[in-house]
Amino acid sequence: MYQMEPPQPVQQPERPEDRRLSVPQIMLIVLVLGFAAWYLITTLTPEASAYGTISAGTLGSRYTGDCLIIRDETPFDAEGVTSIQYVAEEASTVFRGGVICNVYSSGFSTREMTTLQEYRDQIKEYQVKLLNSQITTDAQIEKLESEVLTRAREIREMIGGVRGNMANQERLLGAAIQTRQTYLKEKFSNDQRLSRLYDDEQSQLQRISSWTKQYVTMNETLVSFYSDGYEYGLTVSNYDQFSPSEVRAMINGQKPSKESLQKGKTTIYRTIRDGHWYVLMLIRDSTWNPVEGAVYELRLENFKDTMVQARVVSFTRSGGELEVRLSIEAPVLPVLYVRSCTGVLGDNVSSLTVPQEAIYIQDNMPGIVVVNGDYKVFIPVNVLEKRDGLAYIAAIQQGVIYEGQTVQLFR
């Protein structure tokens, strides 16, 4: 028999426990993570150096402008020039009495040179004929011939790429040929036909020389066969007489007047005094006043930048431009072919630089701590300027600090 039981009470499910973090727990986790991050950074990041180095530096302003170059040069010209035979090398130094060039006047014809060569060819052919008619061997002529061939072979080797001085080798070859010719002239001095050929050659040389003028230098000088036409009107004796507007016109290509160059004459070369030249610089600055007699640093920007020390001779302000006349004591070769270019003039003051962290204050006096092995010495300095992480300094006592010394950094 089926027995019924009264209904049992329904059991409610248990509520899950609240697992949210408390505020103290969150703060603890943040502290742990922060400590872990700090530990990793301090242990894995390389430690900054505790030392620095004293370096050279400069302080000062920069002024950019256009420059006109004036060299201490003298142009030489001639009238009725047919051709020029250059003897000296371009941009070379020619000493007193040295031949610069030979200039052929309008009365000269290339036919005269052709005639001279014909005489010399006849002399050569007849000399060969006389030598071949010799019964006995001439040891001296063989020696001289060997010298000529050796010099000629050396020149061919240089042409093929062997290193050497080609100009010097050409002179040696010429000397060897001349020595051989002198010997042949003496050896066959009694031969009347050869003597007549020598006389014809000499007569032709004298004929050519009547139309030829040889230019030699009276002083040691640089020589150049290139001219731009400025040499006549722009000189070291009048460069300081030009106004800013006149200088601007010359920079723009307007040549000064050529009072000393007569019409119909041709400039054949110029001589240049080395070691001293001038610059007329136009600066668009309405406030700067350069100091006459002061020395500034000048950088000329051309195909190859040139850095020189320039002394201010004088200056003029007109039309919104400042014309500064500068004297330079430096080699002239870097500007031998430059007439105008851009330049930067700086009133630089030499100083030393250290990282700003190297400056240490002791007894209200700024200084640096120089490290020399195990020794450290505090040296007072004047801090001229702080810029870009560097401190520009000058020692109060000269000679105690210098470029390359190690200094301690205080971070």
Short mmCIF file of C-alpha atoms in Angstrom, two decimals:
data_model
loop_
_atom_site.label_atom_id
_atom_site.label_comp_id
_atom_site.label_asym_id
_atom_site.label_seq_id
_atom_site.Cartn_x
_atom_site.Cartn_y
_atom_site.Cartn_z
CA MET A 1 0.00 0.00 0.00
CA TYR A 2 1.30 3.21 -1.02
CA GLN A 3 2.04 5.56 1.91
CA MET A 4 2.13 9.28 1.35
CA GLU A 5 4.66 11.50 3.15
CA PRO A 6 4.22 15.13 3.87
CA PRO A 7 6.22 17.53 1.53
CA GLN A 8 9.76 18.45 2.62
CA PRO A 9 10.85 22.10 2.80
CA VAL A 10 12.80 23.36 -0.32
CA GLN A 11 16.49 24.12 0.44
CA GLN A 12 17.74 27.47 -1.09
CA PRO A 13 21.22 27.45 -2.89
CA GLU A 14 24.06 29.08 -0.99
CA ARG A 15 25.13 32.56 -2.23
CA PRO A 16 28.75 32.73 -3.53
CA GLU A 17 31.22 34.59 -1.38
CA ASP A 18 32.14 38.17 -2.39
CA ARG A 19 35.69 37.92 -3.97
CA ARG A 20 36.30 41.66 -4.78
CA LEU A 21 39.70 43.09 -3.70
CA SER A 22 39.71 45.53 -0.90
CA VAL A 23 41.40 48.92 -1.09
CA PRO A 24 44.39 47.84 1.04
CA GLN A 25 44.89 44.84 -1.26
CA ILE A 26 44.89 47.05 -4.38
CA MET A 27 47.41 49.44 -2.83
CA LEU A 28 49.64 46.54 -1.90
CA ILE A 29 49.60 45.22 -5.47
CA VAL A 30 50.43 48.66 -6.88
CA LEU A 31 53.35 48.95 -4.50
CA VAL A 32 54.67 45.54 -5.49
CA LEU A 33 54.40 46.29 -9.21
CA GLY A 34 56.07 49.69 -8.74
CA PHE A 35 58.91 48.13 -6.82
CA ALA A 36 59.34 45.49 -9.51
CA ALA A 37 59.45 48.14 -12.25
CA TRP A 38 61.99 50.22 -10.31
CA TYR A 39 64.14 47.16 -9.70
CA LEU A 40 64.13 46.19 -13.36
CA ILE A 41 64.97 49.73 -14.53
CA THR A 42 67.81 50.19 -12.05
CA THR A 43 69.29 46.77 -12.68
CA LEU A 44 68.90 46.51 -16.49
CA THR A 45 69.54 50.15 -17.52
CA PRO A 46 73.28 50.93 -17.83
CA GLU A 47 74.45 53.37 -15.22
CA ALA A 48 75.22 56.88 -16.52
CA SER A 49 78.86 57.73 -16.57
CA ALA A 50 80.09 59.65 -13.57
CA TYR A 51 82.77 61.40 -15.62
CA GLY A 52 83.00 63.76 -18.55
CA THR A 53 85.70 65.37 -20.70
CA ILE A 54 86.82 68.96 -21.20
CA SER A 55 86.43 69.94 -24.89
CA ALA A 56 87.31 72.98 -26.97
CA GLY A 57 84.53 75.39 -27.89
CA THR A 58 83.87 78.87 -29.21
CA LEU A 59 81.41 81.57 -28.29
CA GLY A 60 80.30 84.47 -30.40
CA SER A 61 77.98 85.82 -33.07
CA ARG A 62 77.92 85.02 -36.78
CA TYR A 63 77.38 87.47 -39.64
CA THR A 64 76.72 86.22 -43.17
CA GLY A 65 77.39 88.30 -46.25
CA ASP A 66 78.81 88.51 -49.78
CA CYS A 67 82.57 88.79 -50.20
CA LEU A 68 84.74 90.37 -52.90
CA ILE A 69 88.33 89.10 -53.01
CA ILE A 70 91.23 91.48 -53.67
CA ARG A 71 94.64 89.94 -54.27
CA ASP A 72 97.97 91.78 -54.40
CA GLU A 73 98.39 91.06 -58.10
CA THR A 74 99.81 92.81 -61.16
CA PRO A 75 98.49 92.09 -64.67
CA PHE A 76 100.81 92.17 -67.69
CA ASP A 77 99.52 92.86 -71.17
CA ALA A 78 100.87 93.19 -74.71
CA GLU A 79 99.68 94.60 -78.01
CA GLY A 80 99.28 92.64 -81.22
CA VAL A 81 99.68 89.23 -79.63
CA THR A 82 99.63 86.32 -82.09
CA SER A 83 100.39 83.48 -79.70
CA ILE A 84 101.91 82.79 -76.29
CA GLN A 85 104.36 80.07 -75.33
CA TYR A 86 103.96 79.34 -71.61
CA VAL A 87 107.21 78.46 -69.84
CA ALA A 88 106.25 78.67 -66.17
CA GLU A 89 103.60 76.33 -64.80
CA GLU A 90 100.17 77.68 -63.84
CA ALA A 91 99.93 78.74 -60.16
CA SER A 92 103.62 78.00 -59.63
CA THR A 93 106.22 80.10 -57.83
CA VAL A 94 108.69 81.75 -60.20
CA PHE A 95 111.92 83.06 -58.73
CA ARG A 96 113.81 86.21 -59.65
CA GLY A 97 115.00 86.05 -63.25
CA GLY A 98 112.75 83.11 -64.09
CA VAL A 99 111.11 82.99 -67.52
CA ILE A 100 107.33 83.22 -67.42
CA CYS A 101 106.40 83.07 -71.11
CA ASN A 102 107.35 83.97 -74.68
CA VAL A 103 104.94 86.21 -76.57
CA TYR A 104 104.84 86.28 -80.38
CA SER A 105 103.73 89.57 -81.97
CA SER A 106 101.53 90.11 -85.02
CA GLY A 107 104.55 90.06 -87.38
CA PHE A 108 105.17 86.43 -86.47
CA SER A 109 103.82 83.64 -88.63
CA THR A 110 103.61 79.94 -87.91
CA ARG A 111 105.39 79.49 -91.25
CA GLU A 112 108.55 80.72 -89.55
CA MET A 113 108.35 77.86 -87.04
CA THR A 114 107.77 75.39 -89.88
CA THR A 115 110.91 76.64 -91.62
CA LEU A 116 112.90 76.29 -88.41
CA GLN A 117 111.72 72.70 -88.03
CA GLU A 118 112.74 71.93 -91.60
CA TYR A 119 116.27 73.13 -90.90
CA ARG A 120 116.43 71.00 -87.77
CA ASP A 121 115.18 67.93 -89.65
CA GLN A 122 117.94 68.43 -92.23
CA ILE A 123 120.53 68.68 -89.45
CA LYS A 124 119.25 65.47 -87.88
CA GLU A 125 119.29 63.55 -91.18
CA TYR A 126 122.80 64.68 -92.02
CA GLN A 127 124.08 63.83 -88.52
CA VAL A 128 122.71 60.30 -88.90
CA LYS A 129 124.44 60.03 -92.29
CA LEU A 130 127.75 61.13 -90.81
CA LEU A 131 127.47 58.67 -87.90
CA ASN A 132 126.67 55.77 -90.25
CA SER A 133 129.76 56.58 -92.31
CA GLN A 134 132.00 56.11 -89.27
CA ILE A 135 134.18 53.01 -89.46
CA THR A 136 134.95 52.74 -85.74
CA THR A 137 132.37 52.77 -82.97
CA ASP A 138 132.15 55.98 -80.96
CA ALA A 139 131.69 54.92 -77.33
CA GLN A 140 130.80 58.45 -76.21
CA ILE A 141 127.97 58.89 -78.70
CA GLU A 142 126.60 55.47 -77.73
CA LYS A 143 126.62 56.51 -74.09
CA LEU A 144 124.83 59.77 -74.88
CA GLU A 145 122.32 57.96 -77.10
CA SER A 146 121.62 55.46 -74.33
CA GLU A 147 120.96 58.32 -71.89
CA VAL A 148 118.41 59.88 -74.26
CA LEU A 149 116.63 56.55 -74.79
CA THR A 150 116.53 55.87 -71.05
CA ARG A 151 114.93 59.25 -70.32
CA ALA A 152 112.40 58.75 -73.13
CA ARG A 153 111.51 55.29 -71.80
CA GLU A 154 110.96 56.71 -68.30
CA ILE A 155 108.52 59.27 -69.71
CA ARG A 156 106.59 56.53 -71.53
CA GLU A 157 106.36 54.57 -68.28
CA MET A 158 104.93 57.65 -66.50
CA ILE A 159 102.37 58.03 -69.26
CA GLY A 160 101.50 54.39 -68.66
CA GLY A 161 100.84 55.02 -64.96
CA VAL A 162 104.19 54.84 -63.18
CA ARG A 163 104.46 57.52 -60.50
CA GLY A 164 106.92 60.37 -60.94
CA ASN A 165 107.40 64.05 -61.73
CA MET A 166 106.64 64.45 -65.43
CA ALA A 167 107.88 68.03 -65.64
CA ASN A 168 111.19 67.11 -64.04
CA GLN A 169 111.55 64.08 -66.32
CA GLU A 170 110.95 66.25 -69.39
CA ARG A 171 113.73 68.58 -68.26
CA LEU A 172 116.08 65.63 -67.86
CA LEU A 173 115.22 64.41 -71.37
CA GLY A 174 115.79 67.88 -72.82
CA ALA A 175 119.16 68.13 -71.08
CA ALA A 176 120.20 64.72 -72.43
CA ILE A 177 119.24 65.70 -76.00
CA GLN A 178 121.10 69.00 -75.70
CA THR A 179 124.24 67.25 -74.42
CA ARG A 180 124.14 64.85 -77.37
CA GLN A 181 123.68 67.70 -79.85
CA THR A 182 126.59 69.66 -78.36
CA TYR A 183 128.87 66.63 -78.69
CA LEU A 184 127.84 66.04 -82.33
CA LYS A 185 128.41 69.69 -83.16
CA GLU A 186 131.93 69.50 -81.74
CA LYS A 187 132.66 66.10 -83.30
CA PHE A 188 131.80 67.25 -86.83
CA SER A 189 132.85 70.89 -86.45
CA ASN A 190 135.00 70.70 -89.62
CA ASP A 191 132.14 69.55 -91.85
CA GLN A 192 131.18 72.57 -94.00
CA ARG A 193 127.70 71.36 -94.97
CA LEU A 194 126.75 70.73 -91.34
CA SER A 195 128.12 74.16 -90.40
CA ARG A 196 125.92 75.81 -93.08
CA LEU A 197 122.88 74.00 -91.71
CA TYR A 198 123.70 75.26 -88.20
CA ASP A 199 124.02 78.81 -89.59
CA ASP A 200 120.62 78.52 -91.29
CA GLU A 201 119.06 77.34 -88.03
CA GLN A 202 120.61 80.23 -86.09
CA SER A 203 119.47 82.80 -88.65
CA GLN A 204 115.93 81.47 -88.46
CA LEU A 205 116.01 81.62 -84.65
CA GLN A 206 117.09 85.26 -84.80
CA ARG A 207 114.33 86.00 -87.29
CA ILE A 208 111.75 84.49 -84.93
CA SER A 209 113.20 86.28 -81.90
CA SER A 210 112.63 89.65 -83.63
CA TRP A 211 108.90 88.99 -83.24
CA THR A 212 109.23 87.39 -79.83
CA LYS A 213 109.36 89.00 -76.42
CA GLN A 214 110.43 86.98 -73.42
CA TYR A 215 108.89 87.88 -70.06
CA VAL A 216 110.87 87.26 -66.89
CA THR A 217 110.09 88.14 -63.29
CA MET A 218 112.13 90.55 -61.22
CA ASN A 219 110.97 89.13 -57.89
CA GLU A 220 109.83 85.84 -56.46
CA THR A 221 106.11 85.58 -57.20
CA LEU A 222 103.17 83.34 -58.00
CA VAL A 223 102.12 83.39 -61.64
CA SER A 224 98.79 82.67 -63.31
CA PHE A 225 97.72 82.87 -66.95
CA TYR A 226 94.03 83.35 -66.10
CA SER A 227 92.48 86.80 -65.74
CA ASP A 228 88.96 88.06 -65.00
CA GLY A 229 89.53 91.74 -65.84
CA TYR A 230 89.12 93.03 -62.27
CA GLU A 231 92.90 93.25 -61.71
CA TYR A 232 93.23 96.68 -63.37
CA GLY A 233 90.57 98.63 -61.50
CA LEU A 234 90.46 96.74 -58.17
CA THR A 235 93.83 96.76 -56.42
CA VAL A 236 95.34 96.70 -52.94
CA SER A 237 96.00 100.44 -53.25
CA ASN A 238 92.38 101.48 -53.91
CA TYR A 239 90.21 98.69 -52.46
CA ASP A 240 89.21 100.85 -49.46
CA GLN A 241 87.83 103.63 -51.69
CA PHE A 242 84.76 101.78 -52.93
CA SER A 243 81.32 102.38 -51.42
CA PRO A 244 78.95 99.56 -50.49
CA SER A 245 76.90 100.16 -53.65
CA GLU A 246 80.02 99.97 -55.84
CA VAL A 247 81.11 96.77 -54.12
CA ARG A 248 77.63 95.31 -54.64
CA ALA A 249 77.84 96.15 -58.35
CA MET A 250 81.21 94.38 -58.65
CA ILE A 251 79.89 91.31 -56.83
CA ASN A 252 77.01 91.28 -59.32
CA GLY A 253 79.50 91.18 -62.22
CA GLN A 254 80.17 94.81 -63.08
CA LYS A 255 83.92 95.13 -63.61
CA PRO A 256 85.75 98.26 -62.39
CA SER A 257 87.11 100.71 -64.94
CA LYS A 258 90.22 99.55 -66.83
CA GLU A 259 92.12 102.83 -66.93
CA SER A 260 95.53 101.17 -67.14
CA LEU A 261 94.53 98.75 -69.93
CA GLN A 262 94.81 100.36 -73.34
CA LYS A 263 92.50 99.38 -76.14
CA GLY A 264 93.83 96.56 -78.30
CA LYS A 265 96.04 95.05 -75.61
CA THR A 266 95.72 91.51 -74.34
CA THR A 267 96.34 90.35 -70.78
CA ILE A 268 98.96 87.60 -71.01
CA TYR A 269 99.53 86.77 -67.32
CA ARG A 270 99.36 88.11 -63.78
CA THR A 271 101.78 87.90 -60.87
CA ILE A 272 100.40 87.49 -57.35
CA ARG A 273 102.03 88.22 -54.01
CA ASP A 274 101.49 85.29 -51.70
CA GLY A 275 100.52 85.48 -48.04
CA HIS A 276 98.53 88.74 -48.02
CA TRP A 277 95.12 89.60 -49.50
CA TYR A 278 91.93 91.53 -48.73
CA VAL A 279 88.17 91.00 -48.61
CA LEU A 280 85.35 93.51 -48.99
CA MET A 281 82.37 91.98 -47.20
CA LEU A 282 78.79 93.25 -47.43
CA ILE A 283 76.64 92.33 -44.41
CA ARG A 284 72.92 93.12 -44.09
CA ASP A 285 72.94 94.11 -40.44
CA SER A 286 71.83 97.46 -39.09
CA THR A 287 73.07 97.08 -35.52
CA TRP A 288 76.49 95.40 -35.47
CA ASN A 289 79.55 97.64 -35.28
CA PRO A 290 82.81 95.75 -35.87
CA VAL A 291 85.90 96.88 -33.99
CA GLU A 292 88.64 98.30 -36.21
CA GLY A 293 91.87 96.41 -35.68
CA ALA A 294 90.06 93.44 -34.13
CA VAL A 295 90.62 89.96 -35.56
CA TYR A 296 87.60 87.86 -36.51
CA GLU A 297 87.20 84.39 -37.95
CA LEU A 298 86.19 84.39 -41.63
CA ARG A 299 84.90 81.35 -43.50
CA LEU A 300 84.69 81.71 -47.26
CA GLU A 301 82.19 79.36 -48.87
CA ASN A 302 83.25 78.35 -52.37
CA PHE A 303 84.21 75.06 -54.02
CA LYS A 304 86.46 74.38 -51.04
CA ASP A 305 85.66 76.21 -47.82
CA THR A 306 88.49 78.40 -46.56
CA MET A 307 88.83 79.42 -42.90
CA VAL A 308 91.14 82.35 -42.11
CA GLN A 309 91.73 85.01 -39.48
CA ALA A 310 90.73 88.45 -40.77
CA ARG A 311 91.62 91.85 -39.30
CA VAL A 312 89.14 94.71 -39.67
CA VAL A 313 90.76 97.65 -41.50
CA SER A 314 87.65 99.87 -41.64
CA PHE A 315 83.91 99.70 -42.28
CA THR A 316 81.15 101.79 -43.87
CA ARG A 317 77.38 101.61 -43.47
CA SER A 318 75.20 102.78 -46.35
CA GLY A 319 71.91 101.80 -47.98
CA GLY A 320 71.09 99.17 -45.39
CA GLU A 321 74.37 97.32 -45.96
CA LEU A 322 77.50 97.19 -43.82
CA GLU A 323 80.75 97.09 -45.79
CA VAL A 324 83.60 95.59 -43.77
CA ARG A 325 87.13 95.85 -45.16
CA LEU A 326 89.24 92.91 -44.02
CA SER A 327 92.97 92.20 -44.24
CA ILE A 328 94.10 88.56 -44.29
CA GLU A 329 97.57 87.17 -43.71
CA ALA A 330 97.26 83.68 -45.22
CA PRO A 331 98.24 81.72 -48.37
CA VAL A 332 96.51 83.09 -51.45
CA LEU A 333 96.28 79.79 -53.37
CA PRO A 334 92.80 78.85 -51.99
CA VAL A 335 91.37 82.08 -53.47
CA LEU A 336 93.64 82.38 -56.52
CA TYR A 337 90.68 81.96 -58.90
CA VAL A 338 87.87 83.24 -56.65
CA ARG A 339 86.59 86.79 -57.07
CA SER A 340 83.31 86.67 -55.14
CA CYS A 341 81.63 84.21 -52.80
CA THR A 342 79.51 83.96 -49.66
CA GLY A 343 81.25 84.35 -46.33
CA VAL A 344 80.55 84.03 -42.61
CA LEU A 345 82.31 86.38 -40.20
CA GLY A 346 82.39 85.48 -36.51
CA ASP A 347 83.57 87.37 -33.45
CA ASN A 348 84.54 84.14 -31.74
CA VAL A 349 85.98 83.81 -28.26
CA SER A 350 87.86 80.58 -27.60
CA SER A 351 86.75 78.71 -24.51
CA LEU A 352 86.46 75.24 -23.05
CA THR A 353 83.27 73.24 -22.60
CA VAL A 354 82.15 70.62 -20.08
CA PRO A 355 78.79 68.91 -19.50
CA GLN A 356 76.59 71.13 -17.33
CA GLU A 357 76.59 68.39 -14.66
CA ALA A 358 80.33 69.01 -14.17
CA ILE A 359 79.73 72.42 -12.59
CA TYR A 360 80.06 72.16 -8.80
CA ILE A 361 79.48 75.02 -6.34
CA GLN A 362 81.94 75.20 -3.47
CA ASP A 363 81.92 78.17 -1.07
CA ASN A 364 79.64 80.04 -3.49
CA MET A 365 82.28 79.63 -6.22
CA PRO A 366 81.47 77.61 -9.40
CA GLY A 367 84.12 75.19 -10.49
CA ILE A 368 84.88 71.73 -11.81
CA VAL A 369 86.47 68.69 -10.21
CA VAL A 370 89.35 67.44 -12.38
CA VAL A 371 90.11 63.74 -12.02
CA ASN A 372 93.68 62.58 -12.41
CA GLY A 373 93.94 58.92 -11.52
CA ASP A 374 93.07 58.61 -7.82
CA TYR A 375 93.33 62.36 -7.27
CA LYS A 376 90.47 64.86 -7.57
CA VAL A 377 91.07 68.61 -7.59
CA PHE A 378 88.46 71.37 -7.43
CA ILE A 379 89.31 74.20 -9.84
CA PRO A 380 87.30 77.45 -9.82
CA VAL A 381 86.08 78.62 -13.23
CA ASN A 382 84.03 81.37 -14.80
CA VAL A 383 80.89 79.99 -16.44
CA LEU A 384 80.50 82.06 -19.62
CA GLU A 385 77.31 80.47 -20.92
CA LYS A 386 75.16 77.34 -20.66
CA ARG A 387 73.70 76.01 -23.88
CA ASP A 388 72.60 72.66 -25.34
CA GLY A 389 73.68 70.72 -22.26
CA LEU A 390 77.16 72.25 -22.24
CA ALA A 391 78.74 74.82 -19.97
CA TYR A 392 81.23 77.20 -21.62
CA ILE A 393 83.95 77.91 -19.08
CA ALA A 394 87.21 79.81 -18.67
CA ALA A 395 89.70 79.10 -15.93
CA ILE A 396 90.32 81.87 -13.39
CA GLN A 397 93.96 80.80 -13.30
CA GLN A 398 95.32 80.28 -16.80
CA GLY A 399 96.90 76.96 -17.78
CA VAL A 400 95.38 74.78 -15.08
CA ILE A 401 92.70 73.19 -17.27
CA TYR A 402 92.93 72.15 -20.89
CA GLU A 403 91.18 70.09 -23.55
CA GLY A 404 91.04 66.34 -22.90
CA GLN A 405 91.06 66.37 -19.08
CA THR A 406 88.55 64.18 -17.21
CA VAL A 407 86.03 65.86 -14.90
CA GLN A 408 83.54 64.44 -12.37
CA LEU A 409 79.83 64.79 -13.06
CA PHE A 410 77.32 65.58 -10.30
CA ARG A 411 73.89 64.28 -11.28
#
